[in-house]
Amino acid sequence: MGMDMDRNEEFWAALDRLVGESEIVIDRPKGTAHPKFPDFIYKVDYGYLKNTSSMDGGGIDVWVGTDEGKRVGGVMCIVDLLKRDSEIKILIGCTEEEEEIVCEAHNGTEFMKGVLVRRG
């Protein structure tokens, strides 16, 4: 158990460092429509970490909530059957309600599924 706890703490510390050393770009603000799926409206700010890379070739995706602490609170682990890929999305400063909204967003179709891993 001790080794797992150390690894967990190291994982979250690494994410804190990555987020802390990166510029957050919000390219899909709350209330805007998805560029390819106009029926999907973002209910939480969505963007990426500048100068990072993810499985899809873009920056690492982030959901940024309204909690002023802007703490990394979890990650969504996503499987996208249309793009045939998987990736993580970092949740920063999300309230419990915003976490639920993000979970629903990633599980709203048969083609995308995700699980939320909350920080302990």
PDB file of C-alpha atoms in Angstrom:
ATOM      1  CA  MET A   1       0.000   0.000   0.000  1.00  0.00           C
ATOM      2  CA  GLY A   2       2.816   2.402   0.861  1.00  0.00           C
ATOM      3  CA  MET A   3       4.422   2.132  -2.577  1.00  0.00           C
ATOM      4  CA  ASP A   4       1.086   2.744  -4.320  1.00  0.00           C
ATOM      5  CA  MET A   5       0.503   5.823  -2.161  1.00  0.00           C
ATOM      6  CA  ASP A   6       3.953   7.177  -3.053  1.00  0.00           C
ATOM      7  CA  ARG A   7       3.254   6.629  -6.763  1.00  0.00           C
ATOM      8  CA  ASN A   8      -0.123   8.343  -6.470  1.00  0.00           C
ATOM      9  CA  GLU A   9       1.440  11.362  -4.775  1.00  0.00           C
ATOM     10  CA  GLU A  10       4.197  11.485  -7.396  1.00  0.00           C
ATOM     11  CA  PHE A  11       1.607  11.338 -10.212  1.00  0.00           C
ATOM     12  CA  TRP A  12      -0.392  14.260  -8.801  1.00  0.00           C
ATOM     13  CA  ALA A  13       2.797  16.214  -8.077  1.00  0.00           C
ATOM     14  CA  ALA A  14       3.900  15.705 -11.693  1.00  0.00           C
ATOM     15  CA  LEU A  15       0.517  16.935 -12.956  1.00  0.00           C
ATOM     16  CA  ASP A  16       0.717  19.954 -10.626  1.00  0.00           C
ATOM     17  CA  ARG A  17       4.135  20.760 -12.048  1.00  0.00           C
ATOM     18  CA  LEU A  18       3.020  20.316 -15.668  1.00  0.00           C
ATOM     19  CA  VAL A  19      -0.015  22.558 -15.158  1.00  0.00           C
ATOM     20  CA  GLY A  20       1.951  25.085 -13.091  1.00  0.00           C
ATOM     21  CA  GLU A  21       4.632  25.416 -15.766  1.00  0.00           C
ATOM     22  CA  SER A  22       2.155  25.652 -18.667  1.00  0.00           C
ATOM     23  CA  GLU A  23      -0.051  28.355 -20.079  1.00  0.00           C
ATOM     24  CA  ILE A  24      -3.717  27.353 -20.047  1.00  0.00           C
ATOM     25  CA  VAL A  25      -5.480  28.247 -23.309  1.00  0.00           C
ATOM     26  CA  ILE A  26      -9.300  28.232 -23.178  1.00  0.00           C
ATOM     27  CA  ASP A  27     -10.341  27.814 -26.815  1.00  0.00           C
ATOM     28  CA  ARG A  28     -13.866  26.598 -26.053  1.00  0.00           C
ATOM     29  CA  PRO A  29     -15.354  28.792 -23.336  1.00  0.00           C
ATOM     30  CA  LYS A  30     -18.384  27.777 -21.317  1.00  0.00           C
ATOM     31  CA  GLY A  31     -21.533  28.379 -23.380  1.00  0.00           C
ATOM     32  CA  THR A  32     -19.931  27.869 -26.811  1.00  0.00           C
ATOM     33  CA  ALA A  33     -20.690  25.097 -29.298  1.00  0.00           C
ATOM     34  CA  HIS A  34     -18.311  22.328 -30.352  1.00  0.00           C
ATOM     35  CA  PRO A  35     -16.813  23.170 -33.795  1.00  0.00           C
ATOM     36  CA  LYS A  36     -17.791  19.807 -35.381  1.00  0.00           C
ATOM     37  CA  PHE A  37     -20.876  18.997 -33.289  1.00  0.00           C
ATOM     38  CA  PRO A  38     -22.892  22.238 -32.952  1.00  0.00           C
ATOM     39  CA  ASP A  39     -25.529  20.572 -30.752  1.00  0.00           C
ATOM     40  CA  PHE A  40     -22.878  20.061 -28.059  1.00  0.00           C
ATOM     41  CA  ILE A  41     -22.559  23.152 -25.846  1.00  0.00           C
ATOM     42  CA  TYR A  42     -19.677  23.386 -23.395  1.00  0.00           C
ATOM     43  CA  LYS A  43     -20.941  23.804 -19.832  1.00  0.00           C
ATOM     44  CA  VAL A  44     -17.429  24.190 -18.378  1.00  0.00           C
ATOM     45  CA  ASP A  45     -14.438  26.036 -19.888  1.00  0.00           C
ATOM     46  CA  TYR A  46     -12.401  23.680 -22.092  1.00  0.00           C
ATOM     47  CA  GLY A  47      -8.957  24.128 -23.531  1.00  0.00           C
ATOM     48  CA  TYR A  48      -5.418  22.829 -23.478  1.00  0.00           C
ATOM     49  CA  LEU A  49      -1.971  23.321 -22.028  1.00  0.00           C
ATOM     50  CA  LYS A  50       0.181  25.292 -24.464  1.00  0.00           C
ATOM     51  CA  ASN A  51       3.397  23.607 -25.659  1.00  0.00           C
ATOM     52  CA  THR A  52       2.314  20.121 -24.558  1.00  0.00           C
ATOM     53  CA  SER A  53       1.279  17.144 -26.661  1.00  0.00           C
ATOM     54  CA  SER A  54      -1.448  14.568 -26.324  1.00  0.00           C
ATOM     55  CA  MET A  55      -2.452  11.409 -28.177  1.00  0.00           C
ATOM     56  CA  ASP A  56      -4.390  13.395 -30.783  1.00  0.00           C
ATOM     57  CA  GLY A  57      -1.370  15.560 -31.600  1.00  0.00           C
ATOM     58  CA  GLY A  58      -2.777  18.642 -29.901  1.00  0.00           C
ATOM     59  CA  GLY A  59      -2.040  20.030 -26.476  1.00  0.00           C
ATOM     60  CA  ILE A  60      -3.104  18.171 -23.336  1.00  0.00           C
ATOM     61  CA  ASP A  61      -6.801  18.908 -22.830  1.00  0.00           C
ATOM     62  CA  VAL A  62      -8.073  20.607 -19.688  1.00  0.00           C
ATOM     63  CA  TRP A  63     -11.430  21.387 -18.160  1.00  0.00           C
ATOM     64  CA  VAL A  64     -11.202  24.543 -16.031  1.00  0.00           C
ATOM     65  CA  GLY A  65     -13.887  25.065 -13.425  1.00  0.00           C
ATOM     66  CA  THR A  66     -14.956  27.980 -11.284  1.00  0.00           C
ATOM     67  CA  ASP A  67     -13.148  27.055  -8.056  1.00  0.00           C
ATOM     68  CA  GLU A  68     -10.672  29.864  -7.474  1.00  0.00           C
ATOM     69  CA  GLY A  69      -8.013  27.527  -6.055  1.00  0.00           C
ATOM     70  CA  LYS A  70      -7.441  26.167  -9.590  1.00  0.00           C
ATOM     71  CA  ARG A  71      -6.142  22.926  -8.065  1.00  0.00           C
ATOM     72  CA  VAL A  72      -5.727  19.798 -10.204  1.00  0.00           C
ATOM     73  CA  GLY A  73      -8.596  17.748  -8.824  1.00  0.00           C
ATOM     74  CA  GLY A  74      -8.723  14.798 -11.179  1.00  0.00           C
ATOM     75  CA  VAL A  75      -8.327  13.421 -14.657  1.00  0.00           C
ATOM     76  CA  MET A  76     -10.810  11.968 -17.120  1.00  0.00           C
ATOM     77  CA  CYS A  77      -9.524   8.847 -18.877  1.00  0.00           C
ATOM     78  CA  ILE A  78     -11.245   8.773 -22.268  1.00  0.00           C
ATOM     79  CA  VAL A  79     -11.759   6.185 -24.996  1.00  0.00           C
ATOM     80  CA  ASP A  80     -13.032   7.640 -28.285  1.00  0.00           C
ATOM     81  CA  LEU A  81     -14.315   4.959 -30.655  1.00  0.00           C
ATOM     82  CA  LEU A  82     -14.733   7.370 -33.594  1.00  0.00           C
ATOM     83  CA  LYS A  83     -11.165   8.671 -33.432  1.00  0.00           C
ATOM     84  CA  ARG A  84     -10.000   5.249 -32.206  1.00  0.00           C
ATOM     85  CA  ASP A  85      -7.830   6.775 -29.511  1.00  0.00           C
ATOM     86  CA  SER A  86      -7.606   7.339 -25.805  1.00  0.00           C
ATOM     87  CA  GLU A  87      -6.258  10.192 -23.739  1.00  0.00           C
ATOM     88  CA  ILE A  88      -6.546  11.982 -20.440  1.00  0.00           C
ATOM     89  CA  LYS A  89      -8.096  15.347 -19.772  1.00  0.00           C
ATOM     90  CA  ILE A  90      -7.002  17.263 -16.671  1.00  0.00           C
ATOM     91  CA  LEU A  91      -9.654  18.821 -14.426  1.00  0.00           C
ATOM     92  CA  ILE A  92      -8.482  22.086 -12.882  1.00  0.00           C
ATOM     93  CA  GLY A  93     -10.500  23.945 -10.268  1.00  0.00           C
ATOM     94  CA  CYS A  94     -13.689  21.988 -10.904  1.00  0.00           C
ATOM     95  CA  THR A  95     -16.428  21.830  -8.301  1.00  0.00           C
ATOM     96  CA  GLU A  96     -18.194  18.498  -7.704  1.00  0.00           C
ATOM     97  CA  GLU A  97     -21.065  19.706  -9.915  1.00  0.00           C
ATOM     98  CA  GLU A  98     -18.628  20.627 -12.695  1.00  0.00           C
ATOM     99  CA  GLU A  99     -16.942  17.216 -12.367  1.00  0.00           C
ATOM    100  CA  GLU A 100     -20.335  15.573 -12.914  1.00  0.00           C
ATOM    101  CA  ILE A 101     -20.963  17.787 -15.967  1.00  0.00           C
ATOM    102  CA  VAL A 102     -17.578  16.763 -17.420  1.00  0.00           C
ATOM    103  CA  CYS A 103     -18.321  13.074 -16.758  1.00  0.00           C
ATOM    104  CA  GLU A 104     -21.673  13.396 -18.532  1.00  0.00           C
ATOM    105  CA  ALA A 105     -20.016  15.163 -21.469  1.00  0.00           C
ATOM    106  CA  HIS A 106     -17.634  12.230 -21.963  1.00  0.00           C
ATOM    107  CA  ASN A 107     -20.295   9.564 -21.605  1.00  0.00           C
ATOM    108  CA  GLY A 108     -23.136  11.145 -23.558  1.00  0.00           C
ATOM    109  CA  THR A 109     -22.770   9.075 -26.717  1.00  0.00           C
ATOM    110  CA  GLU A 110     -22.089   5.456 -27.590  1.00  0.00           C
ATOM    111  CA  PHE A 111     -18.800   6.495 -29.213  1.00  0.00           C
ATOM    112  CA  MET A 112     -17.041   8.068 -26.242  1.00  0.00           C
ATOM    113  CA  LYS A 113     -16.640   6.737 -22.735  1.00  0.00           C
ATOM    114  CA  GLY A 114     -14.673   8.058 -19.822  1.00  0.00           C
ATOM    115  CA  VAL A 115     -13.965   7.512 -16.159  1.00  0.00           C
ATOM    116  CA  LEU A 116     -13.077  10.185 -13.640  1.00  0.00           C
ATOM    117  CA  VAL A 117     -10.074   9.540 -11.427  1.00  0.00           C
ATOM    118  CA  ARG A 118     -10.347  11.937  -8.500  1.00  0.00           C
ATOM    119  CA  ARG A 119      -7.349  13.148  -6.586  1.00  0.00           C
ATOM    120  CA  GLY A 120      -7.263  11.563  -3.147  1.00  0.00           C
TER     121      GLY A 120
END
